[in-house]
């Protein structure tokens, strides 16, 4: 249990076991029979402790987003278990709950999306967007709803008068703050951040990451942080899982991933990152190295 | 910043956007030059005016935007000195500059590719527009260029449509199209921002190799200081339509003089908490 990267000693908040998601490859023709399957997620295992941030990194198409979506049951996994510990201590398998059983659990698991434009309904005011989760779960209405929305907006650095405005009136960074407000208003224990800062400029990205860190301390949040930017992950995550072709190839504490990567793929991925230090030369040859890795498998 | 053998000299460039209510200045007196065979990186955040600067060089600013002043002097080895800012909108010279002497690649390759023409016909078109050669030769040159940008087999790709290719492959096609007429200057506007790091590394490597082979200069627009450090000889940092700092890459990155450059570098998380 003390091995780095292994299951955290305390009972984990989220425990994913043997998670698989296979998509059918449809053939041509009227009935489109499928004879082949794409293994988008292929036997993935990981745990996240309460208050921890686990980074899930990899290239596009490696299955990191599909893994995150299966973990919070936004889509149904093909196989595997997703054990989630509720605030009252009960452990449920998100993968097996029925729709009715799932709804009360959902308030504890929230998501922040990559695209600050498409993830906010342009026809809804900020008040309606941020307050909607409370309405759906019947947790607040009237004055109480109004107060809680104002509180949470203030907490993410927006002004009370922003409530009546529409998403188009905000910058990318501010929109992402609206998305964060919508997630934390439910006081969830787990938040899945799917490329939450990828669309932002570096200085805005740094501000949003700082906000997420503060909120984590304040509300004891646990993050599953899906990203392709290794620079962001390095600073933000406690442990990192590197995914490739639907599998986790390496899972270790962040300093170890960056200082002493074990898997050849992790090493290639790290070498491809352009360093802002002109004396640290990046590897332009990753194409050939990846091809060699493929051939060796 | 005067460079010894400049290919491009931009002086006091000004671009504004005119709306019925107000005038929004996007570029406010930008001056820089690019030496032959060298790479200048123009770096800044969204809205800093770096793309507008690049678009002005090819006179691609559309109304309500307008260039309100400045000189864009291209010291072409092939046709001599041209002030691009003074060219008529529909002049043959401007047509020759665009795609012939100066090419551009964009962040999103589909902006430059037609979805309804084959890859091959689009690259061959670029050659036929600028060089007095026949279709057979154009086809051969196209296949040779596709091979150079690492697309194999080139004959298959020639007949394919853009939607059949991945983002990285499309960017290779766009690079082939941009460099097939051997321009003297390549403007690359965030060419790898939409790509994964491993693909980015390959595309950046490709740009470097072909730049050496053709001997062109590169104006690289980016917001990523990592890309600047690895690709450029000189860097100019833009903020709110002005260049706030410029100089040799190593000097600027190792010892930034302007507060804004320092702030941008400090925002990189690898610098915030060095491992």
Coordinates of C-alpha atoms in Angstrom, one line a residue, chain A:
Chain A
X1 CA 0.0 0.0 0.0
X2 CA 2.9 2.4 0.4
X3 CA 4.1 1.9 -3.1
X4 CA 3.9 5.2 -5.0
X5 CA 1.1 5.3 -7.4
X6 CA -0.7 2.4 -5.7
X7 CA -4.1 2.7 -4.0
X8 CA -4.1 5.5 -1.4
X9 CA -4.1 4.1 2.1
X10 CA -7.3 5.8 3.3
X11 CA -10.6 4.5 1.8
X12 CA -10.8 6.1 -1.6
X13 CA -13.6 8.5 -2.6
X14 CA -13.7 7.0 -6.0
X15 CA -12.4 3.6 -7.0
X16 CA -12.5 2.5 -10.6
X17 CA -12.0 -1.2 -11.3
X18 CA -11.7 -2.9 -14.7
X19 CA -13.5 -0.1 -16.5
X20 CA -14.2 -0.8 -20.2
X21 CA -16.1 1.2 -22.8
X22 CA -16.3 -0.3 -26.3
X23 CA -17.9 1.4 -29.2
X24 CA -19.2 -0.6 -32.2
X25 CA -17.7 0.1 -35.6
X26 CA -20.7 0.2 -37.9
X27 CA -20.4 -1.4 -41.3
X28 CA -22.0 0.0 -44.4
X29 CA -25.5 -1.1 -45.5
X30 CA -29.0 -0.7 -44.2
X31 CA -28.8 -2.7 -41.0
X32 CA -25.2 -1.6 -40.4
X33 CA -24.2 -4.8 -38.6
X34 CA -21.1 -4.3 -36.4
X35 CA -18.4 -6.9 -36.4
X36 CA -15.7 -4.8 -34.9
X37 CA -15.3 -2.8 -31.7
X38 CA -13.2 0.1 -30.7
X39 CA -11.8 -0.3 -27.2
X40 CA -11.9 3.4 -26.2
X41 CA -11.4 2.4 -22.6
X42 CA -9.8 -1.0 -21.9
X43 CA -9.5 -2.3 -18.4
X44 CA -8.8 0.9 -16.5
X45 CA -8.1 0.9 -12.8
X46 CA -7.5 3.8 -10.5
X47 CA -8.4 5.3 -7.1
X48 CA -8.8 8.9 -5.9
X49 CA -8.5 9.8 -2.3
X50 CA -10.7 12.4 -0.6
X51 CA -9.1 15.9 -1.3
X52 CA -6.7 14.5 -3.9
X53 CA -6.3 15.7 -7.5
X54 CA -5.6 12.9 -10.0
X55 CA -4.5 14.0 -13.5
X56 CA -5.5 12.0 -16.5
X57 CA -3.3 12.8 -19.4
X58 CA -2.8 11.6 -22.9
X59 CA -3.3 12.5 -26.6
X60 CA -6.6 13.1 -28.3
X61 CA -8.3 9.7 -28.8
X62 CA -6.5 8.0 -26.0
X63 CA -9.8 7.6 -24.0
X64 CA -9.2 10.0 -21.2
X65 CA -12.5 11.9 -21.7
X66 CA -14.4 8.6 -22.2
X67 CA -12.9 7.3 -19.0
X68 CA -14.0 10.4 -17.1
X69 CA -17.5 10.3 -18.6
X70 CA -17.9 6.6 -17.7
X71 CA -16.6 7.3 -14.2
X72 CA -19.4 9.8 -13.5
X73 CA -21.9 7.7 -15.6
X74 CA -22.5 10.4 -18.2
X75 CA -22.3 7.4 -20.5
X76 CA -22.7 3.8 -19.6
X77 CA -19.5 1.7 -19.4
X78 CA -19.4 -1.6 -21.1
X79 CA -17.9 -3.3 -18.1
X80 CA -16.3 -2.6 -14.8
X81 CA -17.1 -1.0 -11.5
X82 CA -17.1 2.6 -10.3
X83 CA -17.3 2.7 -6.5
X84 CA -18.1 6.1 -5.1
X85 CA -18.2 6.9 -1.4
X86 CA -21.2 9.1 -0.4
X87 CA -20.8 11.8 2.3
X88 CA -22.8 9.5 4.7
X89 CA -20.2 6.7 4.2
X90 CA -22.2 4.4 2.0
X91 CA -20.4 3.1 -1.1
X92 CA -22.3 2.8 -4.3
X93 CA -21.3 1.3 -7.7
X94 CA -22.1 4.2 -10.1
X95 CA -21.9 1.7 -13.0
X96 CA -24.8 -0.4 -11.8
X97 CA -27.2 2.2 -10.3
X98 CA -30.6 2.6 -12.1
X99 CA -31.5 6.1 -13.4
X100 CA -33.7 6.6 -10.3
X101 CA -31.0 5.6 -7.9
X102 CA -28.5 7.7 -9.7
X103 CA -30.2 11.1 -9.4
X104 CA -29.7 11.7 -5.7
X105 CA -26.1 10.6 -6.1
X106 CA -25.5 13.0 -9.0
X107 CA -25.4 16.1 -6.7
X108 CA -22.2 14.9 -5.2
X109 CA -20.4 14.5 -8.5
X110 CA -20.1 17.5 -10.8
X111 CA -18.3 18.4 -14.0
X112 CA -16.5 21.4 -15.5
X113 CA -16.2 21.4 -19.3
X114 CA -13.5 22.5 -21.7
X115 CA -15.4 24.9 -24.0
X116 CA -16.7 27.9 -22.1
X117 CA -18.9 28.8 -25.0
X118 CA -20.8 25.6 -25.8
X119 CA -21.2 24.5 -22.1
X120 CA -23.3 27.5 -21.2
X121 CA -26.8 27.9 -22.7
X122 CA -26.7 31.3 -24.5
X123 CA -30.4 31.8 -23.8
X124 CA -30.2 31.5 -20.1
X125 CA -29.0 34.2 -17.7
X126 CA -26.1 33.5 -15.4
X127 CA -28.6 33.3 -12.5
X128 CA -30.5 30.5 -14.3
X129 CA -27.4 28.6 -15.3
X130 CA -25.8 28.6 -11.9
X131 CA -29.1 28.1 -10.0
X132 CA -30.4 25.3 -12.3
X133 CA -28.8 22.4 -10.4
X134 CA -30.4 23.5 -7.2
X135 CA -33.8 23.7 -8.9
X136 CA -33.5 20.3 -10.6
X137 CA -32.6 18.7 -7.3
X138 CA -35.3 20.7 -5.5
X139 CA -32.8 22.0 -3.0
X140 CA -33.6 25.7 -3.0
X141 CA -36.0 28.2 -4.5
X142 CA -37.2 31.8 -4.2
X143 CA -35.1 34.0 -2.0
X144 CA -32.8 31.2 -0.8
X145 CA -32.0 30.3 -4.4
X146 CA -31.2 33.9 -5.2
X147 CA -29.0 34.2 -2.1
X148 CA -27.1 31.0 -2.8
X149 CA -26.4 32.0 -6.4
X150 CA -25.1 35.4 -5.3
X151 CA -22.9 33.8 -2.7
X152 CA -21.4 31.3 -5.1
X153 CA -20.8 33.9 -7.8
X154 CA -19.0 36.1 -5.3
X155 CA -16.9 33.1 -4.3
X156 CA -15.7 32.5 -7.9
X157 CA -14.9 36.2 -8.4
X158 CA -18.0 37.4 -10.3
X159 CA -20.2 40.4 -9.2
X160 CA -23.8 40.1 -8.0
X161 CA -25.0 42.3 -10.9
X162 CA -23.6 39.7 -13.4
X163 CA -26.6 37.5 -12.4
X164 CA -29.0 39.0 -15.0
X165 CA -26.5 38.9 -17.9
X166 CA -26.2 36.3 -20.6
X167 CA -23.0 34.2 -21.3
X168 CA -22.1 36.2 -24.4
X169 CA -21.3 39.2 -22.2
X170 CA -18.4 37.5 -20.6
X171 CA -14.8 36.7 -21.5
X172 CA -13.5 33.1 -21.7
X173 CA -12.1 33.2 -18.2
X174 CA -15.3 34.6 -16.7
X175 CA -17.4 32.0 -18.5
X176 CA -15.2 29.3 -17.0
X177 CA -15.9 30.9 -13.6
X178 CA -19.6 30.6 -14.3
X179 CA -19.1 26.9 -15.1
X180 CA -17.2 26.5 -11.9
X181 CA -19.9 28.3 -9.9
X182 CA -22.5 25.9 -11.4
X183 CA -20.4 22.9 -10.3
X184 CA -19.7 24.0 -6.7
X185 CA -23.2 25.3 -5.9
X186 CA -24.1 21.7 -5.3
X187 CA -21.3 21.3 -2.7
X188 CA -20.1 18.2 -4.5
X189 CA -17.3 16.0 -3.2
X190 CA -16.0 15.1 -6.6
X191 CA -15.5 17.4 -9.6
X192 CA -14.4 16.1 -13.0
X193 CA -12.5 18.9 -14.9
X194 CA -12.4 17.9 -18.5
X195 CA -9.8 20.2 -20.1
X196 CA -11.2 23.0 -17.9
X197 CA -8.4 25.5 -18.7
X198 CA -7.3 24.3 -22.2
X199 CA -9.2 27.1 -24.1
X200 CA -7.7 29.9 -22.0
X201 CA -4.7 32.2 -22.3
X202 CA -1.8 31.4 -19.9
X203 CA -2.4 34.2 -17.5
X204 CA -6.2 33.5 -17.3
X205 CA -5.4 29.8 -17.1
X206 CA -3.2 30.5 -14.0
X207 CA -6.0 32.5 -12.4
X208 CA -8.6 29.8 -13.0
X209 CA -6.2 27.1 -11.6
X210 CA -5.5 29.2 -8.5
X211 CA -9.3 29.5 -8.0
X212 CA -9.8 25.7 -8.3
X213 CA -7.0 25.2 -5.8
X214 CA -8.6 27.6 -3.3
X215 CA -12.0 26.0 -3.7
X216 CA -10.4 22.6 -3.2
X217 CA -9.0 23.6 0.2
X218 CA -12.2 25.4 1.2
X219 CA -14.7 22.7 0.3
X220 CA -12.4 19.6 0.6
X221 CA -13.0 18.9 -3.1
X222 CA -11.6 16.0 -5.0
X223 CA -10.7 16.5 -8.6
X224 CA -10.3 14.2 -11.6
X225 CA -8.4 16.5 -13.9
X226 CA -8.5 15.5 -17.5
X227 CA -5.9 17.4 -19.6
X228 CA -3.5 17.1 -22.5
X229 CA -1.3 20.0 -21.3
X230 CA 1.5 18.4 -19.2
X231 CA 2.7 21.8 -18.0
X232 CA -0.7 22.4 -16.2
X233 CA -0.8 18.9 -14.8
X234 CA 2.6 19.2 -13.3
X235 CA 1.6 22.1 -11.2
X236 CA -1.9 21.1 -10.3
X237 CA -2.1 17.4 -9.7
X238 CA -1.0 15.2 -6.8
X239 CA -0.8 12.1 -9.0
X240 CA -0.9 11.6 -12.7
X241 CA -2.2 8.7 -14.9
X242 CA -0.9 8.6 -18.4
X243 CA -3.3 7.0 -20.9
X244 CA -2.6 5.6 -24.3
X245 CA -4.9 3.6 -26.6
X246 CA -7.5 3.1 -23.9
X247 CA -5.2 1.9 -21.2
X248 CA -3.3 3.6 -18.3
X249 CA 0.4 3.0 -19.1
X250 CA 1.7 4.7 -16.0
X251 CA 0.2 6.0 -12.7
X252 CA 2.5 7.7 -10.2
X253 CA 2.9 10.8 -8.0
X254 CA 3.4 13.9 -10.2
X255 CA 7.1 14.6 -9.2
X256 CA 8.0 11.0 -10.1
X257 CA 6.2 11.1 -13.5
X258 CA 8.2 14.2 -14.5
X259 CA 11.5 13.3 -12.9
X260 CA 11.7 9.6 -13.5
X261 CA 9.1 8.4 -16.0
X262 CA 9.0 4.6 -16.1
X263 CA 7.1 3.9 -19.3
X264 CA 8.6 4.6 -22.7
X265 CA 5.5 6.4 -23.9
X266 CA 5.6 8.8 -20.9
X267 CA 9.2 9.5 -21.8
X268 CA 8.4 10.3 -25.4
X269 CA 5.4 12.4 -24.4
X270 CA 7.5 14.5 -22.0
X271 CA 10.3 14.9 -24.5
X272 CA 7.9 16.4 -27.0
X273 CA 6.9 19.3 -24.8
X274 CA 8.6 22.5 -26.0
X275 CA 10.5 23.9 -23.0
X276 CA 10.5 27.7 -22.5
X277 CA 14.2 27.3 -21.7
X278 CA 16.1 27.7 -24.9
X279 CA 18.9 25.5 -23.5
X280 CA 16.6 22.5 -23.0
X281 CA 16.1 21.1 -26.5
X282 CA 12.8 19.5 -27.4
X283 CA 12.6 16.2 -29.3
X284 CA 11.4 16.8 -32.9
X285 CA 11.8 13.1 -33.6
X286 CA 8.8 11.8 -31.7
X287 CA 7.1 10.4 -34.8
X288 CA 9.7 7.8 -35.4
X289 CA 10.0 6.9 -31.7
X290 CA 6.3 6.4 -31.4
X291 CA 6.4 4.2 -34.5
X292 CA 9.1 2.1 -32.9
X293 CA 7.0 1.8 -29.8
X294 CA 4.0 0.6 -31.8
X295 CA 6.2 -1.9 -33.7
X296 CA 7.6 -3.3 -30.4
X297 CA 4.1 -3.9 -29.0

